[in-house]
PDB file of C-alpha atoms in Angstrom:
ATOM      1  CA  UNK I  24       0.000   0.000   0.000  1.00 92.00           C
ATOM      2  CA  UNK I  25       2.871   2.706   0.653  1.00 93.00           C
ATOM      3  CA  UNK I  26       4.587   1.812  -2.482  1.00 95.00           C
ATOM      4  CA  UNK I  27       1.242   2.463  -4.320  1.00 96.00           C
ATOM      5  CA  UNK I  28       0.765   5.460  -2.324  1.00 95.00           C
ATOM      6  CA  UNK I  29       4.207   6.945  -3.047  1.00 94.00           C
ATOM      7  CA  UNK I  30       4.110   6.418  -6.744  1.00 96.00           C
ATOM      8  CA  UNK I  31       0.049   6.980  -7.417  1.00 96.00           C
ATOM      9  CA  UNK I  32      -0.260  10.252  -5.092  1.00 94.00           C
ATOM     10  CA  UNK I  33       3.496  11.902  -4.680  1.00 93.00           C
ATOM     11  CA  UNK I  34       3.140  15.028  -3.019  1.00 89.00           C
ATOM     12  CA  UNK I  35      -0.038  14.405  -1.942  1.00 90.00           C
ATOM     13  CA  UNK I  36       0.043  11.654   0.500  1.00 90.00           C
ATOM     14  CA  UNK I  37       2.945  10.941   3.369  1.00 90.00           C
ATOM     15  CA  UNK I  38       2.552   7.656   3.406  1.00 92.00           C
ATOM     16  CA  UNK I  39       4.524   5.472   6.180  1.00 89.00           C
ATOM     17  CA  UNK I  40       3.564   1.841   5.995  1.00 87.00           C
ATOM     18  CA  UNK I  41       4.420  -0.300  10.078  1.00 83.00           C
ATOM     19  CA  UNK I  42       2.640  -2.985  11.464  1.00 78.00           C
ATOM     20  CA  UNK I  43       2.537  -4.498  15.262  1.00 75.00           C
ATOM     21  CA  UNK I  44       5.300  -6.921  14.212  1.00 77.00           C
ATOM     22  CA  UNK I  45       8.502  -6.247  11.758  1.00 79.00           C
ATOM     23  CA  UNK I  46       8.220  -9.622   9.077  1.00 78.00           C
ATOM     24  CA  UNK I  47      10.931  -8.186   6.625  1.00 83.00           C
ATOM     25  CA  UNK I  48      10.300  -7.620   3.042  1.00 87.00           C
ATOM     26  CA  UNK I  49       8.496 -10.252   1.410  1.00 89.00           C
ATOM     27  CA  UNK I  50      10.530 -10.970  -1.743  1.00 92.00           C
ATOM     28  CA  UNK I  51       7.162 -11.673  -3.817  1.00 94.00           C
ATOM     29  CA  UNK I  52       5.632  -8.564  -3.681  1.00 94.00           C
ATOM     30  CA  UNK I  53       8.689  -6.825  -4.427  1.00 95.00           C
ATOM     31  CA  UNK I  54       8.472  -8.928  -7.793  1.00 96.00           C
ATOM     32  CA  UNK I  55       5.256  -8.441  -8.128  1.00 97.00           C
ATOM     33  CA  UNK I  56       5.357  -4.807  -7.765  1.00 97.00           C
ATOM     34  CA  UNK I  57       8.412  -4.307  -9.449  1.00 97.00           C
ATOM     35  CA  UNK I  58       5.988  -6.076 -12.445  1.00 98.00           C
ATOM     36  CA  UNK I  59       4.102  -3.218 -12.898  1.00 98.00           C
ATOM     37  CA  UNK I  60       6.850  -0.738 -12.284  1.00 97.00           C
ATOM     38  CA  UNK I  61       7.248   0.201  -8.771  1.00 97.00           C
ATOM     39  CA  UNK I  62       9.920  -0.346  -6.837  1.00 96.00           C
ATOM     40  CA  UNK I  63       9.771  -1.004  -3.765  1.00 95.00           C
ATOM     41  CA  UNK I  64      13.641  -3.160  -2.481  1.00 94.00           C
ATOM     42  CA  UNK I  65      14.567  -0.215  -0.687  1.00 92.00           C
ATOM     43  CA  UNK I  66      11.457  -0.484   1.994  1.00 90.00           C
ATOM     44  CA  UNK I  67      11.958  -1.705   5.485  1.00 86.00           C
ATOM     45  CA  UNK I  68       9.733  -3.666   7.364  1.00 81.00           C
ATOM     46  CA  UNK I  69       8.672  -1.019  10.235  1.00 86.00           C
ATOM     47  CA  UNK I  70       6.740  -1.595  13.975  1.00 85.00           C
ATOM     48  CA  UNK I  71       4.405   1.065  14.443  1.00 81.00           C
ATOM     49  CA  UNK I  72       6.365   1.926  17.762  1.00 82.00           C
ATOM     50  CA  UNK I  73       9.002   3.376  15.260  1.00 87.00           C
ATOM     51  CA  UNK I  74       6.763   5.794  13.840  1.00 85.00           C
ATOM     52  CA  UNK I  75       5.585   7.283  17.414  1.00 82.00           C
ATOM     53  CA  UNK I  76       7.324  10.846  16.763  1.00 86.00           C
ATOM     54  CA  UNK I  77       4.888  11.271  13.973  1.00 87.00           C
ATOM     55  CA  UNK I  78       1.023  12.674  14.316  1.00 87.00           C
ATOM     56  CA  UNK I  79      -0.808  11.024  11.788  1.00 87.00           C
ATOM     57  CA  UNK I  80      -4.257  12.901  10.354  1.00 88.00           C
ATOM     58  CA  UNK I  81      -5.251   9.026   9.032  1.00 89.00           C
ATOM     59  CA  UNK I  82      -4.213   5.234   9.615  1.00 86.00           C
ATOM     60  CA  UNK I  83      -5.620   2.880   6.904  1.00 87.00           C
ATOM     61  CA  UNK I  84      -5.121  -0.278   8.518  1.00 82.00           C
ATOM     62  CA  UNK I  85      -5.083  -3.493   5.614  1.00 84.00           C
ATOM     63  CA  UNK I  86      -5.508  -6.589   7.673  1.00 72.00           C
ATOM     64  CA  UNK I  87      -7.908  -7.946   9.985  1.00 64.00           C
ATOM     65  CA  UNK I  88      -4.914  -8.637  13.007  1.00 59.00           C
ATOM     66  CA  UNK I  89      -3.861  -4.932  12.433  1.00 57.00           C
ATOM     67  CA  UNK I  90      -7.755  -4.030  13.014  1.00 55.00           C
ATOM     68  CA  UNK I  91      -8.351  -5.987  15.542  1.00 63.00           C
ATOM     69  CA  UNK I  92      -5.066  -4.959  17.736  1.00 60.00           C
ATOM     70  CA  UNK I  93      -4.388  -1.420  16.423  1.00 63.00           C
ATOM     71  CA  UNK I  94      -3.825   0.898  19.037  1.00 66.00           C
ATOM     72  CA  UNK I  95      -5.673   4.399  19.984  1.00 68.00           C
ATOM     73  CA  UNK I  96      -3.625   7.161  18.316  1.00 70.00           C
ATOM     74  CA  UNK I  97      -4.014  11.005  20.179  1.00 65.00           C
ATOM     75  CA  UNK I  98      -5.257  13.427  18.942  1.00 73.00           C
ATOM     76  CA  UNK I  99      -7.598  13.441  15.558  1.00 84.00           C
ATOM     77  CA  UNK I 100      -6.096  10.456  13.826  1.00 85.00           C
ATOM     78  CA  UNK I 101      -8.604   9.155  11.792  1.00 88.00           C
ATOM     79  CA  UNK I 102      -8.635   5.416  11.681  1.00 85.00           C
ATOM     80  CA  UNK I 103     -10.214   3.368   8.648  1.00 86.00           C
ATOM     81  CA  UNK I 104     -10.172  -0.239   8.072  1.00 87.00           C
ATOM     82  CA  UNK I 105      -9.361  -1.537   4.510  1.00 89.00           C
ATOM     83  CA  UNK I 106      -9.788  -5.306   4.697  1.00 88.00           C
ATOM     84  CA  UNK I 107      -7.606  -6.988   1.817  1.00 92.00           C
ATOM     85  CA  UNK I 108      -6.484 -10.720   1.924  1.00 91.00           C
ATOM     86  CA  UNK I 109      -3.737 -11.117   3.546  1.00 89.00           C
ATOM     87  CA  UNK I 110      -1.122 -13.080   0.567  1.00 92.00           C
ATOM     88  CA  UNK I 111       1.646 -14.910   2.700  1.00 90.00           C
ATOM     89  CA  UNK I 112      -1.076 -16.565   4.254  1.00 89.00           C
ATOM     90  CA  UNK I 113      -3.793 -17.460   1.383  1.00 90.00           C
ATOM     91  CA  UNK I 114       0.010 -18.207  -0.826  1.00 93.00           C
ATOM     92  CA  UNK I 115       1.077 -20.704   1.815  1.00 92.00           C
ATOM     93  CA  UNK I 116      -0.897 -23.558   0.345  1.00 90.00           C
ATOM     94  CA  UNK I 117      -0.973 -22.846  -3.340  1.00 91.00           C
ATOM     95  CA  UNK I 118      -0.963 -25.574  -5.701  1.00 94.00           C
ATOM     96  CA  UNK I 119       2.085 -24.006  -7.638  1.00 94.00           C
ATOM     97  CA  UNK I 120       3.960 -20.992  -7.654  1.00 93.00           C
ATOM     98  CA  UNK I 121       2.247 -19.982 -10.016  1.00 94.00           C
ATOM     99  CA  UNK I 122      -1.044 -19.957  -8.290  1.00 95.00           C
ATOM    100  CA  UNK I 123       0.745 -17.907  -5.309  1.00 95.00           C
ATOM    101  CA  UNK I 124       2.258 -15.401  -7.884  1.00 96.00           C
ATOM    102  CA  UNK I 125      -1.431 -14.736  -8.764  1.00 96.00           C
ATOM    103  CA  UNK I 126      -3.115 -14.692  -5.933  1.00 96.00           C
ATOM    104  CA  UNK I 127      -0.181 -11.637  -4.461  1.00 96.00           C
ATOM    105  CA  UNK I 128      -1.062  -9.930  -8.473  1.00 97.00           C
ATOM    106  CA  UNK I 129      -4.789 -10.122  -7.059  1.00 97.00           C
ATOM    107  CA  UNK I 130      -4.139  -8.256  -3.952  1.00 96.00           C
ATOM    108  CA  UNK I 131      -1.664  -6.272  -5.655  1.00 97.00           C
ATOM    109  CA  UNK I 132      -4.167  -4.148  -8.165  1.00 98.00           C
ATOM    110  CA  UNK I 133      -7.183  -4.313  -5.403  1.00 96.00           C
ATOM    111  CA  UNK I 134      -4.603  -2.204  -3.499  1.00 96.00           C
ATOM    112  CA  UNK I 135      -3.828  -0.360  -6.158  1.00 97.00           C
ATOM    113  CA  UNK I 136      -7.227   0.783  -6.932  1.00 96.00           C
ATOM    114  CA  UNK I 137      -8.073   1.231  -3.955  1.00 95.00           C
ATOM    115  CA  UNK I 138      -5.838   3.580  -3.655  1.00 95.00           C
ATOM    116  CA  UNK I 139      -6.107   5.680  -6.751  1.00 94.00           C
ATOM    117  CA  UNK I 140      -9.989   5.799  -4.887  1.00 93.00           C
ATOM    118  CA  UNK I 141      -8.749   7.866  -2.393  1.00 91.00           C
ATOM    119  CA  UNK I 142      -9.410  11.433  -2.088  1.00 83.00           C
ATOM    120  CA  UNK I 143      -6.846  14.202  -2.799  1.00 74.00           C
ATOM    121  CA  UNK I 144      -7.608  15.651   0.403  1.00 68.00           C
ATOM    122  CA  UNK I 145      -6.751  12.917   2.886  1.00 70.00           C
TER     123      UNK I 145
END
């Protein structure tokens, strides 16, 4: 979602992607990404704890765990749930790689258009 963010709305959006847990850079949506032309090798896998410093005006949150357990933020963060499947896991038991490239492509472009949905003045 940030790599979609930085390269669909640049200079509109500040977008910091974190989770409750740091899982590393999964390799296949770096390939799958890089597929349609963004680049994304030089992100970091990120706790939200490292991002305290900043005051966010809106958390899209793109999991059900990161629903479920995401914290209160102060002041008038906006919080708003965007449930996509969740790759790694749906991936895990694909018939062939293949099938688990596709099923990351799915979840790739629903991201994408969700975000080219969002309004300019987020």
């Amino acid at each position: 979602a940030e790599g979609w963010a930085r390269h669909l709305k640049p200079g509109v959006l500040q977008p910091y992607s974190a989770g409750i847990q740091k899982h590393g850079l999964n390799r296949i949506a770096e390939r799958v990404m890089f597929e349609v032309g963004v680049d994304i090798s030089a992100h970091q896998s990120k706790r939200l704890s490292e991002l305290e410093h900043i005051e966010f005006d809106y958390v899209i949150t793109v999991c059900g765990h990161a629903d479920e357990h995401c914290p209160v933020f102060p002041g008038d963060t906006t919080v708003i749930h965007a449930p996509f499947d969740d790759p790694p896991r749906l991936a895990r038991d694909a018939e062939s790689d293949e099938v688990a490239l596709d099923i990351y492509r799915r979840v790739r472009d629903e991201i994408r258009e969700y975000v080219r949905g969002l309004p300019d003045s987020l």
